[in-house]
Short mmCIF file of N, CA and C and ligand atoms in Angstrom, two decimals:
data_model
loop_
_atom_site.label_atom_id
_atom_site.label_comp_id
_atom_site.label_asym_id
_atom_site.label_seq_id
_atom_site.Cartn_x
_atom_site.Cartn_y
_atom_site.Cartn_z
N MET E 1 45.31 -16.75 79.16
CA MET E 1 46.76 -16.94 78.93
C MET E 1 47.31 -15.67 78.29
N SER E 2 48.44 -15.19 78.82
CA SER E 2 48.83 -13.84 78.42
C SER E 2 50.12 -13.78 77.62
N SER E 3 50.84 -14.87 77.46
CA SER E 3 52.10 -14.72 76.76
C SER E 3 52.45 -15.97 75.94
N VAL E 4 53.30 -15.75 74.96
CA VAL E 4 53.80 -16.87 74.16
C VAL E 4 54.56 -17.83 75.07
N GLU E 5 55.35 -17.25 75.97
CA GLU E 5 56.13 -18.08 76.91
C GLU E 5 55.22 -19.02 77.69
N GLU E 6 54.11 -18.51 78.18
CA GLU E 6 53.20 -19.33 78.98
C GLU E 6 52.56 -20.41 78.12
N ALA E 7 52.19 -20.05 76.90
CA ALA E 7 51.57 -21.04 76.01
C ALA E 7 52.55 -22.17 75.72
N ILE E 8 53.80 -21.83 75.43
CA ILE E 8 54.81 -22.85 75.14
C ILE E 8 55.06 -23.72 76.36
N ARG E 9 55.10 -23.09 77.52
CA ARG E 9 55.43 -23.82 78.76
C ARG E 9 54.30 -24.77 79.18
N THR E 10 53.07 -24.38 78.93
CA THR E 10 51.96 -25.16 79.48
C THR E 10 51.31 -26.11 78.48
N LYS E 11 51.56 -25.93 77.22
CA LYS E 11 50.84 -26.73 76.22
C LYS E 11 51.21 -28.22 76.30
N ARG E 12 50.17 -29.06 76.34
CA ARG E 12 50.36 -30.50 76.28
C ARG E 12 49.50 -31.06 75.15
N ALA E 13 49.85 -32.25 74.71
CA ALA E 13 49.00 -32.91 73.72
C ALA E 13 47.66 -33.25 74.37
N VAL E 14 46.58 -32.93 73.71
CA VAL E 14 45.23 -33.23 74.19
C VAL E 14 44.57 -34.17 73.19
N ARG E 15 44.17 -35.33 73.68
CA ARG E 15 43.62 -36.35 72.77
C ARG E 15 42.17 -36.71 73.08
N ARG E 16 41.65 -36.15 74.17
CA ARG E 16 40.24 -36.40 74.52
C ARG E 16 39.57 -35.05 74.69
N PHE E 17 38.41 -34.95 74.05
CA PHE E 17 37.75 -33.65 73.96
C PHE E 17 36.31 -33.73 74.47
N THR E 18 35.80 -32.58 74.93
CA THR E 18 34.39 -32.48 75.27
C THR E 18 33.58 -32.37 73.97
N ASP E 19 32.26 -32.39 74.11
CA ASP E 19 31.38 -32.26 72.92
C ASP E 19 31.18 -30.80 72.51
N GLN E 20 31.75 -29.89 73.27
CA GLN E 20 31.52 -28.46 73.01
C GLN E 20 32.09 -28.06 71.65
N PRO E 21 31.25 -27.47 70.79
CA PRO E 21 31.79 -27.03 69.49
C PRO E 21 32.73 -25.82 69.64
N ILE E 22 33.61 -25.66 68.70
CA ILE E 22 34.53 -24.50 68.71
C ILE E 22 33.87 -23.38 67.92
N PRO E 23 33.77 -22.17 68.52
CA PRO E 23 33.12 -21.06 67.80
C PRO E 23 33.86 -20.72 66.50
N GLU E 24 33.10 -20.18 65.56
CA GLU E 24 33.64 -19.84 64.24
C GLU E 24 34.87 -18.94 64.32
N ASP E 25 34.80 -17.94 65.21
CA ASP E 25 35.93 -16.99 65.25
C ASP E 25 37.20 -17.67 65.77
N ALA E 26 37.04 -18.64 66.67
CA ALA E 26 38.21 -19.38 67.15
C ALA E 26 38.77 -20.29 66.05
N ILE E 27 37.89 -20.92 65.31
CA ILE E 27 38.34 -21.76 64.19
C ILE E 27 39.11 -20.91 63.18
N HIS E 28 38.56 -19.74 62.90
CA HIS E 28 39.24 -18.85 61.95
C HIS E 28 40.62 -18.43 62.49
N ALA E 29 40.68 -18.13 63.79
CA ALA E 29 41.96 -17.71 64.39
C ALA E 29 43.00 -18.83 64.30
N ILE E 30 42.56 -20.05 64.53
CA ILE E 30 43.47 -21.20 64.46
C ILE E 30 44.01 -21.37 63.04
N LEU E 31 43.09 -21.39 62.07
CA LEU E 31 43.51 -21.59 60.68
C LEU E 31 44.37 -20.44 60.19
N ASN E 32 44.04 -19.24 60.65
CA ASN E 32 44.82 -18.07 60.23
C ASN E 32 46.24 -18.10 60.81
N ALA E 33 46.38 -18.65 62.01
CA ALA E 33 47.72 -18.78 62.60
C ALA E 33 48.57 -19.71 61.75
N GLY E 34 47.97 -20.78 61.24
CA GLY E 34 48.71 -21.67 60.35
C GLY E 34 49.08 -20.99 59.05
N ARG E 35 48.16 -20.22 58.53
CA ARG E 35 48.42 -19.48 57.29
C ARG E 35 49.56 -18.48 57.47
N ARG E 36 49.71 -17.94 58.68
CA ARG E 36 50.73 -16.93 58.95
C ARG E 36 52.11 -17.52 59.22
N ALA E 37 52.22 -18.84 59.27
CA ALA E 37 53.48 -19.48 59.70
C ALA E 37 54.61 -19.20 58.70
N GLN E 38 55.84 -19.40 59.18
CA GLN E 38 57.01 -19.24 58.31
C GLN E 38 57.21 -20.52 57.50
N SER E 39 57.88 -20.37 56.34
CA SER E 39 58.14 -21.55 55.51
C SER E 39 59.40 -21.33 54.70
N SER E 40 59.97 -22.42 54.24
CA SER E 40 61.19 -22.38 53.45
C SER E 40 60.99 -21.52 52.20
N LYS E 41 61.84 -20.50 52.06
CA LYS E 41 61.76 -19.55 50.93
C LYS E 41 60.36 -18.95 50.78
N ASN E 42 59.65 -18.92 51.85
CA ASN E 42 58.26 -18.40 51.89
C ASN E 42 57.37 -19.09 50.85
N THR E 43 57.61 -20.37 50.65
CA THR E 43 56.83 -21.10 49.64
C THR E 43 55.40 -21.38 50.09
N GLN E 44 55.15 -21.36 51.40
CA GLN E 44 53.80 -21.59 51.92
C GLN E 44 53.11 -22.76 51.21
N PRO E 45 53.71 -23.95 51.31
CA PRO E 45 53.22 -25.06 50.48
C PRO E 45 51.89 -25.64 50.96
N TRP E 46 51.37 -25.16 52.07
CA TRP E 46 50.23 -25.79 52.72
C TRP E 46 48.87 -25.34 52.20
N SER E 47 47.95 -26.27 52.27
CA SER E 47 46.52 -25.96 52.25
C SER E 47 45.92 -26.71 53.42
N PHE E 48 44.85 -26.17 53.97
CA PHE E 48 44.23 -26.80 55.14
C PHE E 48 42.81 -27.22 54.79
N VAL E 49 42.48 -28.46 55.10
CA VAL E 49 41.08 -28.88 54.97
C VAL E 49 40.51 -28.97 56.38
N ALA E 50 39.61 -28.05 56.68
CA ALA E 50 38.98 -28.01 58.01
C ALA E 50 37.76 -28.91 58.01
N VAL E 51 37.73 -29.84 58.93
CA VAL E 51 36.67 -30.86 58.95
C VAL E 51 35.93 -30.82 60.28
N ARG E 52 34.61 -30.63 60.20
CA ARG E 52 33.79 -30.71 61.42
C ARG E 52 32.81 -31.88 61.37
N ASP E 53 32.63 -32.44 60.18
CA ASP E 53 31.69 -33.56 60.02
C ASP E 53 32.20 -34.79 60.78
N LYS E 54 31.37 -35.29 61.68
CA LYS E 54 31.80 -36.40 62.56
C LYS E 54 32.12 -37.66 61.76
N GLY E 55 31.34 -37.89 60.70
CA GLY E 55 31.58 -39.08 59.88
C GLY E 55 32.95 -39.02 59.19
N THR E 56 33.28 -37.84 58.68
CA THR E 56 34.58 -37.67 58.02
C THR E 56 35.71 -37.79 59.04
N LEU E 57 35.52 -37.21 60.22
CA LEU E 57 36.55 -37.30 61.26
C LEU E 57 36.78 -38.76 61.66
N LYS E 58 35.70 -39.52 61.76
CA LYS E 58 35.84 -40.95 62.10
C LYS E 58 36.62 -41.69 61.03
N GLN E 59 36.32 -41.40 59.78
CA GLN E 59 37.06 -42.06 58.69
C GLN E 59 38.54 -41.68 58.73
N LEU E 60 38.80 -40.41 58.92
CA LEU E 60 40.20 -39.95 58.98
C LEU E 60 40.96 -40.62 60.12
N ALA E 61 40.25 -40.81 61.23
CA ALA E 61 40.87 -41.42 62.42
C ALA E 61 41.39 -42.83 62.13
N GLU E 62 40.87 -43.42 61.07
CA GLU E 62 41.28 -44.79 60.72
C GLU E 62 42.45 -44.82 59.74
N THR E 63 42.98 -43.66 59.38
CA THR E 63 44.07 -43.63 58.40
C THR E 63 45.45 -43.56 59.05
N GLY E 64 45.46 -43.62 60.37
CA GLY E 64 46.75 -43.63 61.09
C GLY E 64 46.66 -44.55 62.29
N ASP E 65 47.75 -45.18 62.64
CA ASP E 65 47.72 -46.13 63.77
C ASP E 65 47.48 -45.44 65.10
N PHE E 66 47.83 -44.15 65.17
CA PHE E 66 47.66 -43.40 66.42
C PHE E 66 46.84 -42.13 66.17
N ALA E 67 45.89 -42.24 65.24
CA ALA E 67 45.09 -41.09 64.83
C ALA E 67 43.68 -41.13 65.42
N GLY E 68 43.45 -42.06 66.34
CA GLY E 68 42.11 -42.26 66.89
C GLY E 68 41.49 -41.02 67.49
N HIS E 69 42.34 -40.13 68.01
CA HIS E 69 41.81 -38.92 68.66
C HIS E 69 41.04 -38.02 67.70
N LEU E 70 41.27 -38.17 66.39
CA LEU E 70 40.52 -37.35 65.43
C LEU E 70 39.02 -37.61 65.52
N ALA E 71 38.66 -38.84 65.88
CA ALA E 71 37.24 -39.22 65.90
C ALA E 71 36.46 -38.40 66.92
N GLY E 72 37.11 -37.97 68.00
CA GLY E 72 36.40 -37.24 69.05
C GLY E 72 36.61 -35.74 69.00
N ALA E 73 37.28 -35.27 67.95
CA ALA E 73 37.62 -33.85 67.88
C ALA E 73 36.41 -33.02 67.43
N ALA E 74 36.39 -31.77 67.89
CA ALA E 74 35.37 -30.84 67.40
C ALA E 74 35.74 -30.32 66.02
N LEU E 75 37.04 -30.30 65.78
CA LEU E 75 37.57 -29.82 64.49
C LEU E 75 38.81 -30.64 64.14
N GLY E 76 38.87 -31.11 62.92
CA GLY E 76 40.10 -31.70 62.41
C GLY E 76 40.64 -30.80 61.31
N VAL E 77 41.95 -30.65 61.28
CA VAL E 77 42.57 -29.88 60.20
C VAL E 77 43.57 -30.78 59.50
N ALA E 78 43.27 -31.11 58.24
CA ALA E 78 44.21 -31.90 57.45
C ALA E 78 45.20 -30.95 56.79
N LEU E 79 46.48 -31.22 56.98
CA LEU E 79 47.53 -30.41 56.37
C LEU E 79 47.89 -31.04 55.03
N VAL E 80 47.65 -30.28 53.99
CA VAL E 80 47.77 -30.81 52.63
C VAL E 80 48.85 -30.02 51.89
N ALA E 81 49.66 -30.74 51.11
CA ALA E 81 50.72 -30.07 50.37
C ALA E 81 50.99 -30.84 49.08
N PRO E 82 51.72 -30.22 48.14
CA PRO E 82 52.06 -30.95 46.91
C PRO E 82 52.87 -32.20 47.23
N ASP E 83 52.59 -33.26 46.48
CA ASP E 83 53.28 -34.54 46.66
C ASP E 83 54.58 -34.49 45.86
N SER E 84 55.59 -33.84 46.45
CA SER E 84 56.84 -33.58 45.74
C SER E 84 57.97 -34.42 46.33
N ALA E 85 58.55 -35.30 45.52
CA ALA E 85 59.61 -36.18 46.01
C ALA E 85 60.85 -35.38 46.39
N ASP E 86 61.25 -34.41 45.59
CA ASP E 86 62.51 -33.72 45.85
C ASP E 86 62.41 -32.64 46.93
N ARG E 87 61.21 -32.17 47.27
CA ARG E 87 61.08 -31.14 48.33
C ARG E 87 60.43 -31.70 49.59
N ARG E 88 60.35 -33.01 49.64
CA ARG E 88 59.56 -33.67 50.70
C ARG E 88 59.94 -33.22 52.12
N GLU E 89 61.27 -33.26 52.42
CA GLU E 89 61.69 -32.91 53.79
C GLU E 89 61.33 -31.47 54.12
N TRP E 90 61.55 -30.55 53.14
CA TRP E 90 61.26 -29.15 53.42
C TRP E 90 59.78 -28.93 53.62
N ILE E 91 58.99 -29.62 52.80
CA ILE E 91 57.54 -29.47 52.93
C ILE E 91 57.08 -29.95 54.31
N LEU E 92 57.61 -31.09 54.74
CA LEU E 92 57.22 -31.59 56.07
C LEU E 92 57.67 -30.63 57.17
N PHE E 93 58.86 -30.07 57.00
CA PHE E 93 59.34 -29.07 57.96
C PHE E 93 58.38 -27.87 58.00
N ASP E 94 57.99 -27.41 56.83
CA ASP E 94 57.06 -26.27 56.75
C ASP E 94 55.71 -26.61 57.41
N LEU E 95 55.23 -27.81 57.14
CA LEU E 95 53.94 -28.20 57.73
C LEU E 95 54.04 -28.25 59.25
N GLY E 96 55.22 -28.63 59.74
CA GLY E 96 55.44 -28.64 61.19
C GLY E 96 55.34 -27.24 61.78
N GLN E 97 55.84 -26.25 61.02
CA GLN E 97 55.73 -24.87 61.48
C GLN E 97 54.25 -24.45 61.58
N ALA E 98 53.52 -24.74 60.52
CA ALA E 98 52.10 -24.35 60.50
C ALA E 98 51.35 -25.07 61.62
N ALA E 99 51.68 -26.34 61.83
CA ALA E 99 51.00 -27.10 62.89
C ALA E 99 51.25 -26.46 64.24
N ALA E 100 52.51 -26.13 64.51
CA ALA E 100 52.86 -25.55 65.82
C ALA E 100 52.14 -24.22 66.03
N TYR E 101 52.11 -23.39 64.99
CA TYR E 101 51.43 -22.10 65.12
C TYR E 101 49.95 -22.30 65.45
N MET E 102 49.32 -23.23 64.71
CA MET E 102 47.89 -23.46 64.94
C MET E 102 47.66 -24.00 66.35
N GLN E 103 48.52 -24.92 66.78
CA GLN E 103 48.32 -25.53 68.10
C GLN E 103 48.51 -24.52 69.22
N LEU E 104 49.49 -23.64 69.06
CA LEU E 104 49.71 -22.64 70.11
C LEU E 104 48.59 -21.59 70.11
N ALA E 105 48.15 -21.21 68.92
CA ALA E 105 47.03 -20.25 68.84
C ALA E 105 45.79 -20.84 69.51
N ALA E 106 45.56 -22.14 69.29
CA ALA E 106 44.41 -22.80 69.90
C ALA E 106 44.55 -22.83 71.42
N TRP E 107 45.73 -23.21 71.87
CA TRP E 107 45.97 -23.34 73.32
C TRP E 107 45.70 -22.03 74.04
N GLU E 108 46.10 -20.94 73.39
CA GLU E 108 45.85 -19.62 74.01
C GLU E 108 44.36 -19.38 74.21
N LEU E 109 43.54 -20.03 73.38
CA LEU E 109 42.08 -19.87 73.47
C LEU E 109 41.44 -20.96 74.34
N GLY E 110 42.29 -21.76 74.99
CA GLY E 110 41.77 -22.82 75.85
C GLY E 110 41.37 -24.08 75.07
N ILE E 111 41.83 -24.16 73.84
CA ILE E 111 41.48 -25.28 72.97
C ILE E 111 42.68 -26.21 72.84
N GLY E 112 42.47 -27.48 73.13
CA GLY E 112 43.55 -28.46 73.04
C GLY E 112 43.66 -29.04 71.65
N SER E 113 44.78 -29.73 71.42
CA SER E 113 45.01 -30.29 70.09
C SER E 113 46.01 -31.42 70.16
N CYS E 114 46.04 -32.20 69.09
CA CYS E 114 47.07 -33.22 68.97
C CYS E 114 47.31 -33.50 67.49
N ILE E 115 48.56 -33.84 67.21
CA ILE E 115 48.93 -34.23 65.84
C ILE E 115 48.49 -35.67 65.61
N ALA E 116 48.10 -35.96 64.38
CA ALA E 116 47.85 -37.34 63.95
C ALA E 116 48.68 -37.60 62.70
N THR E 117 49.60 -38.53 62.80
CA THR E 117 50.36 -38.91 61.61
C THR E 117 49.49 -39.82 60.76
N ILE E 118 49.39 -39.48 59.49
CA ILE E 118 48.54 -40.25 58.58
C ILE E 118 49.40 -41.34 57.92
N TYR E 119 49.12 -42.58 58.26
CA TYR E 119 49.91 -43.69 57.72
C TYR E 119 49.40 -44.11 56.34
N GLN E 120 48.17 -43.75 56.02
CA GLN E 120 47.58 -44.13 54.73
C GLN E 120 47.17 -42.86 53.96
N PRO E 121 48.15 -42.14 53.41
CA PRO E 121 47.84 -40.85 52.77
C PRO E 121 46.91 -40.98 51.57
N GLU E 122 46.99 -42.09 50.85
CA GLU E 122 46.09 -42.23 49.69
C GLU E 122 44.63 -42.34 50.14
N ARG E 123 44.43 -43.12 51.20
CA ARG E 123 43.07 -43.26 51.75
C ARG E 123 42.58 -41.91 52.28
N ALA E 124 43.46 -41.19 52.98
CA ALA E 124 43.08 -39.86 53.49
C ALA E 124 42.74 -38.93 52.34
N GLY E 125 43.52 -39.01 51.27
CA GLY E 125 43.29 -38.17 50.09
C GLY E 125 41.90 -38.42 49.50
N ALA E 126 41.51 -39.70 49.46
CA ALA E 126 40.19 -40.05 48.92
C ALA E 126 39.09 -39.52 49.83
N ILE E 127 39.26 -39.67 51.14
CA ILE E 127 38.26 -39.19 52.11
C ILE E 127 38.08 -37.67 51.97
N LEU E 128 39.20 -36.99 51.79
CA LEU E 128 39.18 -35.51 51.76
C LEU E 128 38.91 -34.95 50.36
N GLY E 129 38.85 -35.83 49.36
CA GLY E 129 38.61 -35.35 48.00
C GLY E 129 39.76 -34.53 47.45
N LEU E 130 40.99 -34.91 47.79
CA LEU E 130 42.14 -34.12 47.33
C LEU E 130 42.34 -34.29 45.83
N PRO E 131 42.74 -33.22 45.15
CA PRO E 131 43.06 -33.35 43.73
C PRO E 131 44.36 -34.14 43.53
N ASP E 132 44.57 -34.65 42.31
CA ASP E 132 45.82 -35.35 42.00
C ASP E 132 47.00 -34.46 42.33
N GLY E 133 48.07 -35.08 42.83
CA GLY E 133 49.29 -34.33 43.10
C GLY E 133 49.32 -33.69 44.48
N MET E 134 48.23 -33.79 45.23
CA MET E 134 48.21 -33.25 46.59
C MET E 134 48.15 -34.40 47.59
N ARG E 135 48.75 -34.17 48.76
CA ARG E 135 48.94 -35.28 49.70
C ARG E 135 48.75 -34.80 51.14
N CYS E 136 48.22 -35.68 51.96
CA CYS E 136 48.05 -35.38 53.39
C CYS E 136 48.79 -36.41 54.22
N ASP E 137 49.84 -35.97 54.91
CA ASP E 137 50.62 -36.86 55.79
C ASP E 137 50.34 -36.59 57.25
N VAL E 138 49.67 -35.50 57.54
CA VAL E 138 49.45 -35.15 58.95
C VAL E 138 48.14 -34.37 59.09
N ALA E 139 47.46 -34.65 60.19
CA ALA E 139 46.24 -33.90 60.51
C ALA E 139 46.30 -33.52 61.98
N LEU E 140 45.48 -32.54 62.34
CA LEU E 140 45.44 -32.07 63.73
C LEU E 140 44.01 -32.21 64.26
N SER E 141 43.91 -32.66 65.49
CA SER E 141 42.63 -32.66 66.21
C SER E 141 42.57 -31.41 67.07
N PHE E 142 41.41 -30.79 67.13
CA PHE E 142 41.20 -29.66 68.03
C PHE E 142 39.90 -29.84 68.80
N GLY E 143 39.88 -29.37 70.04
CA GLY E 143 38.65 -29.39 70.82
C GLY E 143 38.94 -28.93 72.24
N TYR E 144 37.87 -28.69 72.98
CA TYR E 144 38.05 -28.32 74.39
C TYR E 144 38.45 -29.57 75.16
N PRO E 145 39.50 -29.47 75.99
CA PRO E 145 40.02 -30.66 76.66
C PRO E 145 39.02 -31.30 77.62
N ALA E 146 38.86 -32.61 77.50
CA ALA E 146 38.11 -33.36 78.50
C ALA E 146 38.96 -33.43 79.77
N THR E 147 38.30 -33.64 80.90
CA THR E 147 39.04 -33.69 82.17
C THR E 147 40.01 -34.86 82.18
N ASP E 148 39.55 -35.99 81.69
CA ASP E 148 40.37 -37.20 81.72
C ASP E 148 41.20 -37.31 80.44
N GLN E 149 42.51 -37.20 80.59
CA GLN E 149 43.41 -37.31 79.44
C GLN E 149 44.20 -38.63 79.45
N THR E 150 43.80 -39.56 80.31
CA THR E 150 44.55 -40.82 80.37
C THR E 150 44.32 -41.63 79.10
N ARG E 151 45.30 -42.42 78.75
CA ARG E 151 45.21 -43.28 77.57
C ARG E 151 45.48 -44.71 78.02
N PRO E 152 44.43 -45.54 78.04
CA PRO E 152 44.60 -46.90 78.54
C PRO E 152 45.73 -47.63 77.81
N GLY E 153 46.60 -48.25 78.57
CA GLY E 153 47.68 -49.03 77.97
C GLY E 153 48.90 -48.23 77.58
N VAL E 154 48.81 -46.90 77.73
CA VAL E 154 49.96 -46.07 77.33
C VAL E 154 50.62 -45.46 78.57
N VAL E 155 51.89 -45.76 78.75
CA VAL E 155 52.63 -45.10 79.81
C VAL E 155 53.08 -43.76 79.22
N ARG E 156 52.68 -42.69 79.85
CA ARG E 156 52.90 -41.37 79.28
C ARG E 156 54.16 -40.74 79.85
N PRO E 157 55.25 -40.79 79.10
CA PRO E 157 56.44 -40.14 79.62
C PRO E 157 56.27 -38.63 79.53
N GLY E 158 56.18 -37.99 80.68
CA GLY E 158 55.89 -36.56 80.68
C GLY E 158 57.16 -35.73 80.60
N GLY E 159 56.98 -34.44 80.52
CA GLY E 159 58.09 -33.51 80.64
C GLY E 159 58.98 -33.45 79.42
N ARG E 160 60.07 -32.79 79.59
CA ARG E 160 61.02 -32.57 78.50
C ARG E 160 62.43 -32.84 79.00
N ARG E 161 63.34 -33.16 78.09
CA ARG E 161 64.74 -33.38 78.46
C ARG E 161 65.29 -32.08 79.09
N PRO E 162 66.22 -32.22 80.04
CA PRO E 162 66.74 -31.03 80.72
C PRO E 162 67.45 -30.08 79.76
N PHE E 163 67.36 -28.80 80.07
CA PHE E 163 67.99 -27.74 79.27
C PHE E 163 69.47 -28.05 79.02
N GLU E 164 70.17 -28.44 80.09
CA GLU E 164 71.62 -28.65 80.00
C GLU E 164 71.94 -29.81 79.07
N GLU E 165 71.03 -30.76 78.97
CA GLU E 165 71.27 -31.91 78.10
C GLU E 165 71.01 -31.55 76.63
N VAL E 166 70.08 -30.66 76.43
CA VAL E 166 69.67 -30.32 75.06
C VAL E 166 70.60 -29.28 74.43
N VAL E 167 71.03 -28.32 75.24
CA VAL E 167 71.72 -27.15 74.69
C VAL E 167 73.24 -27.29 74.82
N HIS E 168 73.93 -27.04 73.74
CA HIS E 168 75.40 -26.97 73.75
C HIS E 168 75.79 -25.54 73.39
N TRP E 169 76.81 -25.04 74.00
CA TRP E 169 77.24 -23.65 73.75
C TRP E 169 78.48 -23.65 72.87
N GLU E 170 78.42 -22.88 71.82
CA GLU E 170 79.54 -22.65 70.89
C GLU E 170 79.94 -23.90 70.10
N GLN E 171 80.20 -25.01 70.76
CA GLN E 171 80.49 -26.26 70.07
C GLN E 171 79.85 -27.40 70.84
N TRP E 172 79.68 -28.55 70.19
CA TRP E 172 79.15 -29.73 70.89
C TRP E 172 80.12 -30.16 71.96
C1 LIG B 201 55.73 -35.19 64.01
C2 LIG B 201 54.77 -35.60 65.11
C3 LIG B 201 53.92 -36.66 64.89
C4 LIG B 201 53.01 -37.05 65.89
N1 LIG B 201 52.11 -38.05 65.62
C5 LIG B 201 51.20 -38.38 66.56
C6 LIG B 201 50.22 -39.38 66.29
O1 LIG B 201 50.14 -39.98 65.22
N2 LIG B 201 49.33 -39.66 67.28
C7 LIG B 201 49.36 -39.04 68.50
O2 LIG B 201 48.51 -39.35 69.35
N3 LIG B 201 50.28 -38.09 68.78
C8 LIG B 201 51.20 -37.74 67.84
N4 LIG B 201 52.11 -36.75 68.10
C9 LIG B 201 52.06 -36.05 69.41
C10 LIG B 201 53.21 -36.44 70.31
O3 LIG B 201 53.03 -37.75 70.80
C11 LIG B 201 53.27 -35.41 71.46
O4 LIG B 201 53.47 -34.16 70.90
C12 LIG B 201 54.38 -35.72 72.42
O5 LIG B 201 54.15 -36.97 73.05
C13 LIG B 201 54.52 -34.65 73.49
O6 LIG B 201 53.31 -34.57 74.20
P1 LIG B 201 53.17 -33.53 75.42
O7 LIG B 201 53.34 -32.16 74.85
O8 LIG B 201 51.79 -33.75 75.97
O9 LIG B 201 54.25 -33.86 76.41
C14 LIG B 201 53.00 -36.36 67.13
C15 LIG B 201 53.88 -35.29 67.34
C16 LIG B 201 54.73 -34.90 66.34
C17 LIG B 201 55.62 -33.69 66.56
#
């Protein structure tokens, strides 16, 4: 893959992975892309817990209603930030930036990924050994895409809303 444009255009959520491990240098590149992301006032509120242990990934997969894909990932990355009531929206926005950077960096390397919303952050915190005051609301699965990406029982609405519907010029 040769361009940012191509990565953005072709990237899809990948929830089923092969057993192939991700090489160390690719893991480092993914995590480093998240570290390089932009953030509100450059606060960089994130810390990343990189998880390869299958037992831990399985436990994490149970902390969200749609987090099952973590169980089959070669790498899980828990996005951790201060548990701040007054900066909550900005922190989540910042974590979204880091997530997107990591996912696009992975895609360029042929590595698929998917977000997992953590519905039980306290349970996730205990699994990950987070210190007091730190919280995990989102994690990412990474791995080489399996051929079959179907999800039984899920109708997968593909594609994106049309450009003309999304974009307004000068005023709404
Ligand atoms: C904030 C956010 C939360 C998400 N949470 C989950 C989740 O808990 N489980 C999951 O399987 N996918 C989750 N996703 C992935 C979306 O379902 C996916 O990005 C969307 O359906 C588009 O997929 P596509 O790029 O393959 O078209 C989340 C995405 C975002 C941006």
